[in-house]
mmCIF file of C-alpha atoms and ligand atoms in Angstrom:
data_model
loop_
_atom_site.group_PDB
_atom_site.id
_atom_site.type_symbol
_atom_site.label_atom_id
_atom_site.label_comp_id
_atom_site.label_asym_id
_atom_site.label_seq_id
_atom_site.Cartn_x
_atom_site.Cartn_y
_atom_site.Cartn_z
ATOM 1 C CA MET E 79 0.597 24.366 1.329
ATOM 2 C CA GLU E 80 -1.107 22.286 4.002
ATOM 3 C CA SER E 81 -4.167 20.394 2.506
ATOM 4 C CA ARG E 82 -7.342 21.767 3.610
ATOM 5 C CA LEU E 83 -9.516 18.612 2.698
ATOM 6 C CA THR E 84 -9.570 15.654 5.339
ATOM 7 C CA ILE E 85 -9.669 13.044 2.478
ATOM 8 C CA ASN E 86 -6.509 14.290 1.053
ATOM 9 C CA LYS E 87 -4.954 14.528 4.556
ATOM 10 C CA CYS E 88 -6.045 10.869 5.165
ATOM 11 C CA LEU E 89 -4.632 9.601 1.785
ATOM 12 C CA SER E 90 -1.155 11.399 2.346
ATOM 13 C CA CYS E 91 -1.081 10.128 5.898
ATOM 14 C CA GLU E 92 -1.816 6.696 4.793
ATOM 15 C CA HIS E 93 0.915 6.854 2.321
ATOM 16 C CA ARG E 94 3.386 8.021 5.063
ATOM 17 C CA GLU E 95 2.308 5.250 7.284
ATOM 18 C CA LEU E 96 2.782 2.683 4.551
ATOM 19 C CA SER E 97 6.260 4.140 3.550
ATOM 20 C CA ALA E 98 7.478 3.656 7.191
ATOM 21 C CA LEU E 99 6.241 0.039 7.176
ATOM 22 C CA LEU E 100 7.768 -0.514 3.720
ATOM 23 C CA GLY E 101 11.138 0.901 4.960
ATOM 24 C CA SER E 102 11.125 -1.640 7.907
ATOM 25 C CA PHE E 103 10.412 -4.595 5.500
ATOM 26 C CA ARG E 104 12.978 -3.652 3.247
ATOM 27 C CA ASN E 105 15.746 -3.445 5.856
ATOM 28 C CA PHE E 106 14.489 -6.636 7.307
ATOM 29 C CA LEU E 107 14.730 -8.408 4.009
ATOM 30 C CA ARG E 108 18.246 -6.843 3.354
ATOM 31 C CA ASP E 109 19.423 -7.755 6.998
ATOM 32 C CA ASN E 110 18.806 -11.428 6.021
ATOM 33 C CA GLY E 111 20.768 -13.059 3.458
ATOM 34 C CA ILE E 112 19.749 -15.082 0.494
ATOM 35 C CA LYS E 113 20.840 -18.327 2.450
ATOM 36 C CA GLN E 114 19.514 -17.349 5.782
ATOM 37 C CA GLN E 115 15.956 -16.673 6.292
ATOM 38 C CA PRO E 116 14.768 -14.762 9.541
ATOM 39 C CA MET E 117 13.684 -16.528 12.771
ATOM 40 C CA TRP E 118 10.034 -15.991 11.957
ATOM 41 C CA HIS E 119 8.813 -16.542 15.603
ATOM 42 C CA GLN E 120 11.112 -13.842 17.305
ATOM 43 C CA PRO E 121 9.014 -11.097 18.598
ATOM 44 C CA LEU E 122 10.396 -8.485 16.376
ATOM 45 C CA SER E 123 9.808 -10.795 13.024
ATOM 46 C CA ALA E 124 6.423 -11.613 14.342
ATOM 47 C CA LYS E 125 5.372 -8.154 15.028
ATOM 48 C CA LEU E 126 6.534 -7.038 11.315
ATOM 49 C CA LEU E 127 4.665 -10.217 9.765
ATOM 50 C CA SER E 128 1.755 -9.199 11.510
ATOM 51 C CA ASP E 129 1.833 -5.577 10.411
ATOM 52 C CA LEU E 130 2.777 -6.382 6.800
ATOM 53 C CA ARG E 131 -0.152 -9.029 6.781
ATOM 54 C CA SER E 132 -2.862 -6.201 7.990
ATOM 55 C CA ALA E 133 -1.296 -3.736 5.419
ATOM 56 C CA PHE E 134 -1.360 -6.069 2.254
ATOM 57 C CA GLY E 135 -4.372 -8.034 3.138
ATOM 58 C CA PHE E 136 -6.686 -5.110 4.340
ATOM 59 C CA ASN E 137 -5.433 -1.526 4.612
ATOM 60 C CA VAL E 138 -3.802 -1.344 0.981
ATOM 61 C CA PRO E 139 -6.714 -3.181 -0.643
ATOM 62 C CA LYS E 140 -9.144 -0.586 1.148
ATOM 63 C CA HIS E 141 -7.239 2.432 0.094
ATOM 64 C CA PHE E 142 -6.930 1.269 -3.383
ATOM 65 C CA ALA E 143 -10.887 0.716 -3.270
ATOM 66 C CA LEU E 144 -11.536 4.132 -2.071
ATOM 67 C CA GLU E 145 -9.271 5.467 -4.788
ATOM 68 C CA GLU E 146 -10.745 3.500 -7.705
ATOM 69 C CA ASN E 147 -14.467 3.657 -6.511
ATOM 70 C CA GLU E 148 -14.583 7.289 -5.235
ATOM 71 C CA LEU E 149 -11.874 9.359 -6.613
ATOM 72 C CA PHE E 150 -10.735 7.918 -9.886
ATOM 73 C CA PRO E 151 -14.102 8.578 -11.371
ATOM 74 C CA ILE E 152 -14.033 12.239 -10.085
ATOM 75 C CA LEU E 153 -10.575 12.862 -11.660
ATOM 76 C CA GLU E 154 -11.603 11.376 -14.891
ATOM 77 C CA GLU E 155 -14.585 13.365 -15.058
ATOM 78 C CA ALA E 156 -12.455 16.384 -14.581
ATOM 79 C CA GLY E 157 -10.079 15.425 -17.481
ATOM 80 C CA CYS E 158 -7.491 13.762 -15.730
ATOM 81 C CA GLY E 159 -8.078 10.303 -17.393
ATOM 82 C CA GLN E 160 -4.439 9.615 -18.383
ATOM 83 C CA LEU E 161 -3.140 10.057 -14.751
ATOM 84 C CA VAL E 162 -5.840 7.773 -13.697
ATOM 85 C CA GLU E 163 -4.711 5.178 -16.357
ATOM 86 C CA ILE E 164 -1.169 5.253 -15.005
ATOM 87 C CA LEU E 165 -2.459 4.757 -11.357
ATOM 88 C CA LEU E 166 -4.821 1.951 -12.344
ATOM 89 C CA GLU E 167 -1.968 0.307 -14.019
ATOM 90 C CA ASP E 168 0.262 0.655 -10.839
ATOM 91 C CA HIS E 169 -2.653 -0.734 -8.650
ATOM 92 C CA LYS E 170 -2.943 -3.727 -11.094
ATOM 93 C CA LEU E 171 0.738 -4.612 -10.852
ATOM 94 C CA ILE E 172 0.882 -3.999 -7.088
ATOM 95 C CA THR E 173 -2.146 -6.220 -6.603
ATOM 96 C CA GLU E 174 -0.313 -9.084 -8.535
ATOM 97 C CA ILE E 175 2.908 -8.761 -6.412
ATOM 98 C CA ILE E 176 0.693 -8.747 -3.171
ATOM 99 C CA GLN E 177 -0.924 -11.927 -4.123
ATOM 100 C CA ILE E 178 2.617 -13.746 -4.633
ATOM 101 C CA VAL E 179 3.887 -12.137 -1.337
ATOM 102 C CA MET E 180 0.936 -12.620 0.928
ATOM 103 C CA PRO E 181 0.693 -16.640 1.048
ATOM 104 C CA LEU E 182 4.554 -16.403 1.863
ATOM 105 C CA LEU E 183 3.967 -14.087 4.731
ATOM 106 C CA ASP E 184 0.877 -16.404 5.680
ATOM 107 C CA LYS E 185 3.249 -19.480 5.614
ATOM 108 C CA ALA E 186 6.172 -17.747 7.452
ATOM 109 C CA GLN E 187 3.787 -16.835 10.186
ATOM 110 C CA SER E 188 1.994 -20.161 10.505
ATOM 111 C CA ALA E 189 4.676 -22.705 9.935
ATOM 112 C CA GLY E 190 7.695 -20.564 10.805
ATOM 113 C CA LEU E 191 9.866 -21.479 7.879
ATOM 114 C CA LEU E 192 9.729 -21.118 4.277
ATOM 115 C CA SER E 193 11.420 -23.425 1.608
ATOM 116 C CA GLU E 194 14.532 -21.909 0.274
ATOM 117 C CA ASP E 195 12.894 -21.270 -3.010
ATOM 118 C CA GLU E 196 9.873 -19.495 -0.972
ATOM 119 C CA TRP E 197 12.422 -17.421 0.943
ATOM 120 C CA GLN E 198 14.212 -16.388 -2.247
ATOM 121 C CA THR E 199 10.770 -15.430 -3.817
ATOM 122 C CA LEU E 200 10.021 -13.317 -0.783
ATOM 123 C CA LEU E 201 13.183 -11.646 -0.933
ATOM 124 C CA ARG E 202 12.767 -10.657 -4.644
ATOM 125 C CA GLN E 203 8.958 -9.843 -4.529
ATOM 126 C CA GLY E 204 8.992 -8.079 -1.414
ATOM 127 C CA ASP E 205 11.717 -5.788 -2.696
ATOM 128 C CA ALA E 206 9.838 -5.267 -5.919
ATOM 129 C CA LEU E 207 6.600 -4.553 -3.807
ATOM 130 C CA VAL E 208 8.390 -1.849 -1.803
ATOM 131 C CA THR E 209 9.717 -0.325 -4.810
ATOM 132 C CA GLU E 210 6.425 -0.212 -6.705
ATOM 133 C CA LEU E 211 4.426 0.964 -3.716
ATOM 134 C CA THR E 212 6.678 3.729 -2.720
ATOM 135 C CA ALA E 213 6.904 5.114 -6.326
ATOM 136 C CA HIS E 214 3.175 4.812 -6.570
ATOM 137 C CA ALA E 215 2.414 6.902 -3.171
ATOM 138 C CA GLU E 216 4.813 9.406 -4.528
ATOM 139 C CA LYS E 217 2.933 9.846 -7.961
ATOM 140 C CA GLU E 218 0.047 10.059 -6.055
ATOM 141 C CA ASP E 219 1.157 12.892 -3.479
ATOM 142 C CA ALA E 220 2.599 14.884 -6.436
ATOM 143 C CA GLY E 221 -0.130 14.333 -9.006
ATOM 144 C CA MET E 222 -3.416 13.020 -7.510
ATOM 145 C CA VAL E 223 -3.619 14.933 -4.356
ATOM 146 C CA PRO E 224 -3.039 18.399 -5.852
ATOM 147 C CA GLU E 225 -5.556 17.726 -8.635
ATOM 148 C CA LEU E 226 -8.323 16.685 -5.806
ATOM 149 C CA GLU E 227 -7.439 19.824 -4.046
ATOM 150 C CA GLU E 228 -8.598 21.724 -7.122
ATOM 151 C CA ILE E 229 -11.599 19.735 -7.860
ATOM 152 C CA LEU E 230 -13.195 18.706 -4.707
ATOM 153 C CA ASP E 231 -15.206 20.986 -2.682
ATOM 154 C CA LYS E 232 -15.082 20.854 1.157
ATOM 155 C CA ALA E 233 -18.538 19.014 1.340
ATOM 156 C CA GLN E 234 -17.838 16.490 -1.189
ATOM 157 C CA ALA E 235 -14.449 15.699 0.430
ATOM 158 C CA ASP E 236 -15.973 15.548 3.752
ATOM 159 C CA GLU E 237 -18.604 13.105 2.604
ATOM 160 C CA ILE E 238 -16.176 10.589 0.928
ATOM 161 C CA TYR E 239 -13.963 10.827 4.037
ATOM 162 C CA HIS E 240 -16.726 9.864 6.510
ATOM 163 C CA ARG E 241 -17.775 7.025 4.083
ATOM 164 C CA TYR E 242 -14.249 5.956 4.036
ATOM 165 C CA ARG E 243 -13.828 6.071 7.892
ATOM 166 C CA SER E 244 -17.062 4.233 8.386
ATOM 167 C CA LEU E 245 -15.566 1.297 6.259
ATOM 168 C CA SER E 246 -12.673 1.127 8.830
ATOM 169 C CA MET E 247 -14.919 0.178 11.823
HETATM 170 FE FE1 LIG N 577 -3.182 4.249 -5.451
HETATM 171 FE FE1 LIG N 578 -2.922 6.140 -2.561
#
């Protein structure tokens, strides 16, 4: 059934957008072997780098903050504490991996070259990040979104959505 709540639509839509970007990231990593890192300054690499840096540096943290500050407390109060615990653990792990990946993406963008060790770390951790984020978004779409659908009334959902939108400006 189509979600009638804008905040739920917004979350699921952000999950889908992220999933498309993560797919490109994984292909990009796999297209380049261990021995050969990408030509970072080529237009396609540069565009992907810039999209990844916006996602991991801004969009994902903002999305996590919305969930943690606004939605998880509501879920907890409605008796979904166990689900919240699992999702919070995911956020913690994903944030730790982002903290490893981001400086490497920053360096690739600014210097145009990583050391061999750095490139291998990016290959490994980038792949782990794609796996964790994908599984996390699937968990939320299957578990959190339907719960919120039950719990939130339209006014509450709209209010959260508008507050969230105003943060994006
Ligand atoms: Fe989340
Ligand atoms: Fe999410």
